[in-house]
Coordinates of C-alpha atoms and ligand atoms in Angstrom, one line a residue:
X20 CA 101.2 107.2 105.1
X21 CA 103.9 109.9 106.0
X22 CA 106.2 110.0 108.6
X23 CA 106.8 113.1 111.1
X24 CA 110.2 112.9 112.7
X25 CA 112.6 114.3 115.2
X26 CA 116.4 114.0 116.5
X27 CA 117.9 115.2 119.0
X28 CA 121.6 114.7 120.1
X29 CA 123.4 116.1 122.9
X30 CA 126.8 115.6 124.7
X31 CA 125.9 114.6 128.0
X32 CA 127.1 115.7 131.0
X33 CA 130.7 114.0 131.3
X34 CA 131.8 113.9 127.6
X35 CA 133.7 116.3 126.1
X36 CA 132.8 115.6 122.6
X37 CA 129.8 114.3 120.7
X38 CA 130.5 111.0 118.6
X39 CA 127.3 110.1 118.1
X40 CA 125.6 110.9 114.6
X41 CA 122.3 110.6 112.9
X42 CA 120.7 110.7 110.4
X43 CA 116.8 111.5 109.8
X44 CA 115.2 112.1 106.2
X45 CA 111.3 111.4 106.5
X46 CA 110.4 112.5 103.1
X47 CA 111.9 109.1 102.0
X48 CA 111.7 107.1 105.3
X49 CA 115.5 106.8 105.9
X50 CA 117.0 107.1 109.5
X51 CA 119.9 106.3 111.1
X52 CA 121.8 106.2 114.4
X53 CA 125.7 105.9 114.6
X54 CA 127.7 106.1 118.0
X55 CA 131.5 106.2 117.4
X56 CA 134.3 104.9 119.0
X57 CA 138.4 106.1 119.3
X58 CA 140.4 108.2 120.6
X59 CA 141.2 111.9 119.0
X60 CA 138.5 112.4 118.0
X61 CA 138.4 109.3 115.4
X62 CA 134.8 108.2 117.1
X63 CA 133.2 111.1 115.5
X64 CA 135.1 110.9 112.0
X65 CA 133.9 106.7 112.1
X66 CA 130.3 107.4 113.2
X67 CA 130.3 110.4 110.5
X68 CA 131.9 108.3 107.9
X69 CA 128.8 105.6 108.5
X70 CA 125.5 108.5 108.1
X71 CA 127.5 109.8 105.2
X72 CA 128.1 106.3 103.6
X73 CA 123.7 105.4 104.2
X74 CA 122.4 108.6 103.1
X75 CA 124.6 108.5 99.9
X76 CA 124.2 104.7 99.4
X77 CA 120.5 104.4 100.2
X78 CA 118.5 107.7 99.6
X79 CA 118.2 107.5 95.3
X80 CA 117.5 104.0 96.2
X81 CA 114.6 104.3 98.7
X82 CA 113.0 107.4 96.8
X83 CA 112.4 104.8 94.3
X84 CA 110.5 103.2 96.6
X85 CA 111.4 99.3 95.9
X86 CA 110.2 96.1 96.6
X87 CA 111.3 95.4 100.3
X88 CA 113.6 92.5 99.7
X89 CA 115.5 95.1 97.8
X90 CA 115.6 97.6 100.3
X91 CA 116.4 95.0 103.0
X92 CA 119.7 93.9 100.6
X93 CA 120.2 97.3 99.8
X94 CA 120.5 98.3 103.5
X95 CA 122.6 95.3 104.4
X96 CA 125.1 96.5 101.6
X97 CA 125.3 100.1 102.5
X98 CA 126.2 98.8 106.3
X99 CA 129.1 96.6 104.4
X100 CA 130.2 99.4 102.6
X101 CA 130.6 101.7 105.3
X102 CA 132.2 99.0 107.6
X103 CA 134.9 98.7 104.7
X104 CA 135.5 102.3 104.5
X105 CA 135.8 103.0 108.0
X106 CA 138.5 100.1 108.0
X107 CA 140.1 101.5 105.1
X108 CA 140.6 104.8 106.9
X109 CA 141.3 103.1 110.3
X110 CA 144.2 101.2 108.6
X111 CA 145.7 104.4 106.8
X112 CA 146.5 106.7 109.4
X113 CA 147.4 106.1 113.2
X114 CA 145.2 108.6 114.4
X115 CA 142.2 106.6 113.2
X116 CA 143.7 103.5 114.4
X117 CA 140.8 101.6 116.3
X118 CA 138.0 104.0 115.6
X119 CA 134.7 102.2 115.0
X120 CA 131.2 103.0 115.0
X121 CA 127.5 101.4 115.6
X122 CA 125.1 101.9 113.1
X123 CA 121.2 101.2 113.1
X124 CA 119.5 102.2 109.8
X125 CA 116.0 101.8 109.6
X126 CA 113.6 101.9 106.2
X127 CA 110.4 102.8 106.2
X128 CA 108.5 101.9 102.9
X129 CA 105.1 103.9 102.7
X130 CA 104.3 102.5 99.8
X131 CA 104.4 99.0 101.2
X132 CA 103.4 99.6 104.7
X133 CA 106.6 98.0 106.0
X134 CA 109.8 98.7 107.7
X135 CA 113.5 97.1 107.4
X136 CA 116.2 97.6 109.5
X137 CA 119.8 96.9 109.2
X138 CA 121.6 97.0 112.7
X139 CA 125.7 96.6 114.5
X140 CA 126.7 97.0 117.9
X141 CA 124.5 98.7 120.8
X142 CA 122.3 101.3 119.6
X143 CA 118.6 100.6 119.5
X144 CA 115.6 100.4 117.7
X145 CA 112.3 100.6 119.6
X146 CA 108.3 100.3 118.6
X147 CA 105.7 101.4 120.4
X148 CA 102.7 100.6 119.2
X149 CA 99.2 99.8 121.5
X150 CA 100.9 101.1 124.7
X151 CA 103.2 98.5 124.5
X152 CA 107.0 98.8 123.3
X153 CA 109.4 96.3 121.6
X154 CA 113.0 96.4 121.1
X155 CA 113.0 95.4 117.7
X156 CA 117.2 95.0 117.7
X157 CA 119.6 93.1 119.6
X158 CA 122.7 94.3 120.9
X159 CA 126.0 92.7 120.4
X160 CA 127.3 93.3 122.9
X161 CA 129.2 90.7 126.2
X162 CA 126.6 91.7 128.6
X163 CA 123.4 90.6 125.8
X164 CA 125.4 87.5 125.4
X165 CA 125.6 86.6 128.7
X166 CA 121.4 87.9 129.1
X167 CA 120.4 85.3 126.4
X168 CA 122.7 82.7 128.5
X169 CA 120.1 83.1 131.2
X170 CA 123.2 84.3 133.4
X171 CA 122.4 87.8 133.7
X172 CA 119.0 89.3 133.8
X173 CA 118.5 92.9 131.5
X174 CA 118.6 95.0 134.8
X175 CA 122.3 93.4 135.6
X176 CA 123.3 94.0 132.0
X177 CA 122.4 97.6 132.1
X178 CA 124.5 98.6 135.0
X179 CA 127.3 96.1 134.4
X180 CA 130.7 97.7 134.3
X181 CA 131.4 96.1 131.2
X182 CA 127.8 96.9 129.9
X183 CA 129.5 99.1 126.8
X184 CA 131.7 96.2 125.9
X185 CA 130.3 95.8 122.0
X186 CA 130.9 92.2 120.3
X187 CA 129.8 94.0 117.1
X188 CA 131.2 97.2 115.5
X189 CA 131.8 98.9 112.3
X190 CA 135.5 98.9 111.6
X191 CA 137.1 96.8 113.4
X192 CA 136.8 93.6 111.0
X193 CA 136.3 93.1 107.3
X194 CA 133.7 90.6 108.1
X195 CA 130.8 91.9 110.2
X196 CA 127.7 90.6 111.8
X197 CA 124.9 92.5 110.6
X198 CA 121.4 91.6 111.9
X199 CA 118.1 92.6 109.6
X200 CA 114.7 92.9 111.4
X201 CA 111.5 93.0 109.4
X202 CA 107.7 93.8 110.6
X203 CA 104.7 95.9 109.1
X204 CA 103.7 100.1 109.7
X205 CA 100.3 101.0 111.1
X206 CA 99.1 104.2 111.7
X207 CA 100.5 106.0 114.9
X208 CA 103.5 103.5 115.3
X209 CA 106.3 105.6 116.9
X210 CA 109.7 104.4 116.3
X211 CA 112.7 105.2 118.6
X212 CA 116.4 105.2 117.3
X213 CA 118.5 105.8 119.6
X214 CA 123.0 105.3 121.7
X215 CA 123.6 104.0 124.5
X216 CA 123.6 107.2 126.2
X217 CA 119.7 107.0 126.4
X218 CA 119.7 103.1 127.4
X219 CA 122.6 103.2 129.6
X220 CA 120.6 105.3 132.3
X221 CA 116.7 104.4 131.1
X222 CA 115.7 100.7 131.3
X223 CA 112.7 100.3 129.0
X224 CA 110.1 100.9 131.7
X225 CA 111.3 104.4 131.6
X226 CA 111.3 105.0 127.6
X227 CA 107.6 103.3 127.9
X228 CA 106.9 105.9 130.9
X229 CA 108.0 109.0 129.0
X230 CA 106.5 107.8 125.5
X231 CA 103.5 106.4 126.1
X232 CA 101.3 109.5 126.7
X233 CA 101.5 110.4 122.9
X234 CA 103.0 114.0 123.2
X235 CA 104.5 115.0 119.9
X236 CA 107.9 113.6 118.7
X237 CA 109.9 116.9 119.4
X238 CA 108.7 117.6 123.2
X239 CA 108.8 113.7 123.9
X240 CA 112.4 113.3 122.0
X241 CA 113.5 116.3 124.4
X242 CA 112.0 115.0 127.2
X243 CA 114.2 111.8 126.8
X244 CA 117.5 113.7 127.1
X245 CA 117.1 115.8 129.7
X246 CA 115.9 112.6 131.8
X247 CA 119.1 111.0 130.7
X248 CA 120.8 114.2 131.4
X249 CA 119.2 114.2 134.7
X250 CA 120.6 111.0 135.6
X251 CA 123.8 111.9 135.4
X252 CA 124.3 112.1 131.4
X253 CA 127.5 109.9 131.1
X254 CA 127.7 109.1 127.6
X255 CA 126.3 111.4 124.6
X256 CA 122.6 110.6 124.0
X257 CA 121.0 110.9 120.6
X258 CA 117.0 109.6 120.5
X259 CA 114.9 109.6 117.1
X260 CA 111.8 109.4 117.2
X261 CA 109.5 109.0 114.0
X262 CA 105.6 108.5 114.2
X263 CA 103.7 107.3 111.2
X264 CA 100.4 109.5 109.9
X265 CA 98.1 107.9 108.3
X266 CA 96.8 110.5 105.5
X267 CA 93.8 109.1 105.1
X268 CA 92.9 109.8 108.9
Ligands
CA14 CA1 127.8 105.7 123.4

């Protein structure tokens, strides 16, 4: 099995900068989503400093291609590692004071036909697979907390105006909440990383909508953002989309 991928990240329409990042390195099966947080600039140096802590944390490990309880503990210490360096910087200058960052990584082990993910604050992984999408992560965030409650419904939550108000981030604490997802790979899975910019404005009728007719990963991750764009593009949007090959096919 290989895996053909595609990012794209854009600014939106009201932001001045980009603090998203990602991170997208098929060859191995590692990917990555980050959407910082903070003033001057500080979002993009906290969501940078979490990509640049994965890929040097968890690359060497995952070309090794290891048994997937490794790579599941491997993932949850690279998260724990850039959440303590991001609070190490955050504490040393006032500049960086408050900056923080999301961070969804997802493995994907050919070798074992299995994915991991390791997952804080808001952005999203997705599956499609059948015609059928699953969120695979939660987000940590007020408004989930208050969906799970059974006191608002996912539509509410999504157009709440405290829908961005995270209950889990990267550098804020030196004790974080990281949630781990597990599940298998079959051929033609396509996965979706993705910020809030995408989710904030598409509910996931509309990712289903603009997925689910199997173009390639490039036109279909472009024609995410400029939907989002076209609905008024208020936060930056980053989508990744990987689909897995079977070789054999
Ligand atoms: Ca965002």
């Amino acid at each position: 099995m290989t895996f053909e991928s595609f990012a794209s990240s854009d600014t939106g329409r009201r932001r001045r900068n980009n603090e998203d990042a990602f991170l997208a390195r098929p060859a191995c099966g590692l990917f990555a989503v980050a959407d910082g947080m903070g003033g001057h600039a500080a979002g993009e140096v906290a969501s940078g400093m979490a990509i640049a802590t994965v890929e040097k944390t968890l690359l060497e490990i995952l070309e090794k291609k290891p048994e997937p309880d490794a790579a599941q503990a491997a993932l949850v210490a690279a998260v724990q590692e850039a959440n303590r360096l991001i609070c190490e910087a955050a504490g040393s200058t006032t500049a960086h004071a408050g900056m923080g960052t999301t961070l969804t990584v997802l493995a994907l082990l050919a070798h074992a036909h299995v994915y991991r993910i390791a997952h804080v604050g808001d952005s999203r992984a997705y599956l499609l697979r059948d015609g059928e999408l699953t969120r695979l992560t939660r987000d940590q965030t007020w408004v989930q907390d208050r969906v799970d409650a059974g006191l608002l419904t996912p539509e509410q939550a999504r157009t709440h105006p405290l829908a961005a108000l995270l209950t889990g981030a990267l550098g804020t604490h030196g004790d974080v909440d990281i949630e781990t997802v597990a599940g298998d790979i079959r051929p033609d899975d396509l996965f979706l990383l993705c910020s809030d910019g995408l989710t904030a404005v598409l509910d996931d009728a509309d990712l289903l909508r603009l997925l689910g007719d199997g173009l390639p990963p490039d036109a279909a991750a472009a024609r995410l953002v400029d939907e989002a764009n076209l609905r008024g593009g208020p936060d930056n949007i980053t989508v990744l989309l990987i689909r897995a090959v079977d070789r054999a096919a």
